[in-house]
Coordinates of C-alpha atoms in Angstrom, one line a residue:
X1 CA 6.7 -39.0 11.5
X2 CA 4.2 -38.4 14.3
X3 CA 2.2 -35.4 13.0
X4 CA 0.4 -37.2 10.2
X5 CA 1.5 -34.5 7.7
X6 CA -0.6 -31.8 9.5
X7 CA 0.8 -28.3 9.9
X8 CA 0.4 -26.3 13.2
X9 CA -2.4 -23.8 13.3
X10 CA -1.1 -20.8 11.4
X11 CA -3.3 -18.4 13.4
X12 CA -1.5 -19.3 16.6
X13 CA 2.0 -18.5 15.3
X14 CA 2.7 -14.8 15.2
X15 CA 5.9 -13.5 13.6
X16 CA 7.5 -11.3 16.2
X17 CA 11.0 -10.8 14.8
X18 CA 13.4 -11.5 11.9
X19 CA 14.2 -15.0 13.3
X20 CA 10.5 -15.9 13.2
X21 CA 10.3 -14.7 9.7
X22 CA 13.3 -16.6 8.5
X23 CA 13.0 -19.9 10.3
X24 CA 9.2 -19.9 10.2
X25 CA 9.1 -19.9 6.3
X26 CA 12.5 -20.8 5.0
X27 CA 12.3 -24.6 5.2
X28 CA 8.9 -26.0 4.4
X29 CA 8.4 -29.6 5.2
X30 CA 4.8 -30.4 4.1
X31 CA 5.2 -34.2 4.8
X32 CA 6.8 -33.5 8.2
X33 CA 9.6 -36.0 7.5
X34 CA 12.0 -36.6 10.4
X35 CA 10.0 -34.4 12.8
X36 CA 10.3 -35.2 16.5
X37 CA 7.2 -36.1 18.6
X38 CA 5.0 -33.4 20.0
X39 CA 6.2 -34.1 23.6
X40 CA 9.7 -33.3 22.5
X41 CA 8.6 -30.1 20.8
X42 CA 6.8 -29.1 24.0
X43 CA 10.1 -29.7 26.0
X44 CA 12.0 -27.6 23.4
X45 CA 9.5 -24.8 23.7
X46 CA 9.9 -24.8 27.5
X47 CA 13.7 -25.0 27.1
X48 CA 13.9 -28.1 29.3
X49 CA 16.5 -29.8 27.1
X50 CA 20.2 -28.8 27.0
X51 CA 21.2 -26.5 24.2
X52 CA 23.3 -29.2 22.6
X53 CA 20.3 -31.4 22.0
X54 CA 20.0 -32.4 18.3
X55 CA 16.3 -31.5 18.3
X56 CA 17.2 -27.8 18.3
X57 CA 19.1 -28.4 15.1
X58 CA 15.9 -29.8 13.6
X59 CA 14.1 -26.6 14.4
X60 CA 16.5 -24.6 12.2
X61 CA 15.8 -27.0 9.3
X62 CA 12.0 -27.5 9.6
X63 CA 9.7 -24.5 9.5
X64 CA 6.5 -26.4 10.7
X65 CA 8.3 -27.6 13.8
X66 CA 9.7 -24.1 14.4
X67 CA 6.3 -22.6 14.0
X68 CA 4.8 -25.1 16.4
X69 CA 7.5 -24.5 19.1
X70 CA 7.1 -20.7 18.7
X71 CA 3.3 -21.0 18.9
X72 CA 3.7 -23.0 22.2
X73 CA 6.0 -20.3 23.6
X74 CA 3.7 -17.5 22.6
X75 CA 0.7 -19.3 24.2
X76 CA 2.7 -19.8 27.4
X77 CA 3.7 -16.2 27.4
X78 CA 0.1 -15.1 27.0
X79 CA -1.0 -17.4 29.8
X80 CA 1.7 -16.0 32.1
X81 CA 0.6 -12.4 31.2
X82 CA -3.0 -13.3 32.1
X83 CA -1.9 -14.9 35.3
X84 CA 0.1 -11.8 36.2
X85 CA -2.9 -9.7 35.6
X86 CA -5.0 -11.9 37.8
X87 CA -2.4 -11.6 40.6
X88 CA -2.3 -7.8 40.3
X89 CA -6.1 -7.7 40.5
X90 CA -6.2 -9.9 43.5
X91 CA -3.5 -7.8 45.2
X92 CA -5.5 -4.6 44.5
X93 CA -8.7 -6.2 45.8
X94 CA -6.9 -7.3 49.0
X95 CA -5.4 -3.8 49.5
X96 CA -8.8 -2.2 49.0
X97 CA -10.3 -4.6 51.7
X98 CA -7.5 -3.7 54.1
X99 CA -7.9 0.1 53.5
X100 CA -11.7 -0.1 53.9
X101 CA -11.2 -2.2 57.1
X102 CA -8.9 0.4 58.6
X103 CA -11.1 3.3 57.6
X104 CA -14.1 1.5 59.1
X105 CA -12.3 0.7 62.4
X106 CA -11.2 4.3 62.7
X107 CA -14.7 5.6 62.1
X108 CA -16.1 3.2 64.7
X109 CA -13.5 4.2 67.3
X110 CA -14.2 7.9 66.7
X111 CA -18.0 7.3 67.2
X112 CA -17.5 5.3 70.4
X113 CA -15.1 7.9 71.9
X114 CA -17.2 10.9 71.2
X115 CA -16.0 14.2 70.0
X116 CA -12.3 15.0 70.6
X117 CA -12.9 18.6 71.5
X118 CA -15.6 19.5 74.0
X119 CA -18.3 21.8 72.8
X120 CA -17.9 25.4 74.1
X121 CA -20.1 26.4 77.0
X122 CA -21.5 29.8 77.6
X123 CA -19.0 32.0 79.5
X124 CA -19.6 32.6 83.1
X125 CA -19.7 36.2 84.5
X126 CA -17.2 37.0 87.2
X127 CA -16.9 40.2 89.1
X128 CA -13.8 41.1 91.1
X129 CA -13.8 43.7 93.9
X130 CA -10.4 45.3 93.9
X131 CA -11.2 48.0 96.5
X132 CA -9.6 46.1 99.4
X133 CA -6.3 45.9 97.5
X134 CA -6.1 49.6 96.7
X135 CA -2.9 51.3 97.7
X136 CA -3.3 54.2 100.1
X137 CA -0.9 56.8 101.7
X138 CA -1.8 55.9 105.2
X139 CA 0.1 53.3 107.1
X140 CA -3.1 51.5 107.8
X141 CA -2.3 48.0 106.4
X142 CA -5.3 46.0 105.7
X143 CA -5.1 42.2 105.6
X144 CA -7.0 41.5 102.4
X145 CA -7.7 38.0 101.1
X146 CA -6.1 37.0 97.8
X147 CA -8.4 37.0 94.8
X148 CA -9.7 33.7 93.6
X149 CA -10.8 33.3 90.0
X150 CA -12.5 30.1 88.9
X151 CA -10.8 28.2 86.0
X152 CA -13.3 28.4 83.2
X153 CA -14.3 30.7 80.4
X154 CA -15.1 34.0 82.0
X155 CA -16.5 37.4 80.9

């Protein structure tokens, strides 16, 4: 008897299913006679012992030990859930840092490069004299120069 007749904290043990209801209340053992040490109960709660271990049989015959093992399992599950939440939060924070870093880099590159499209300039005025290229009926062939038009926006 290693528990000095004390019961586990009933606020920590939560009945989650029919097995908890049955094994958690069916076999009271107020004096905790024949109960294994706490270290063994911790090992049982973590399923570190083989299923044929006689300590598992004791859990089915002692409600206080069953409640203590289940309370340990429930506390471990709550701790794992909190750790998973922390990991997800850290992952989200890291992703936000990466996204902000990429956005900042793109913004800095765009400011350094200048605008991608040049601003439109006022159109230039071009006048073309087509008189030397006019077709006439005479056989007088004139050697006119070809027209040259600058490459820009023109009116």
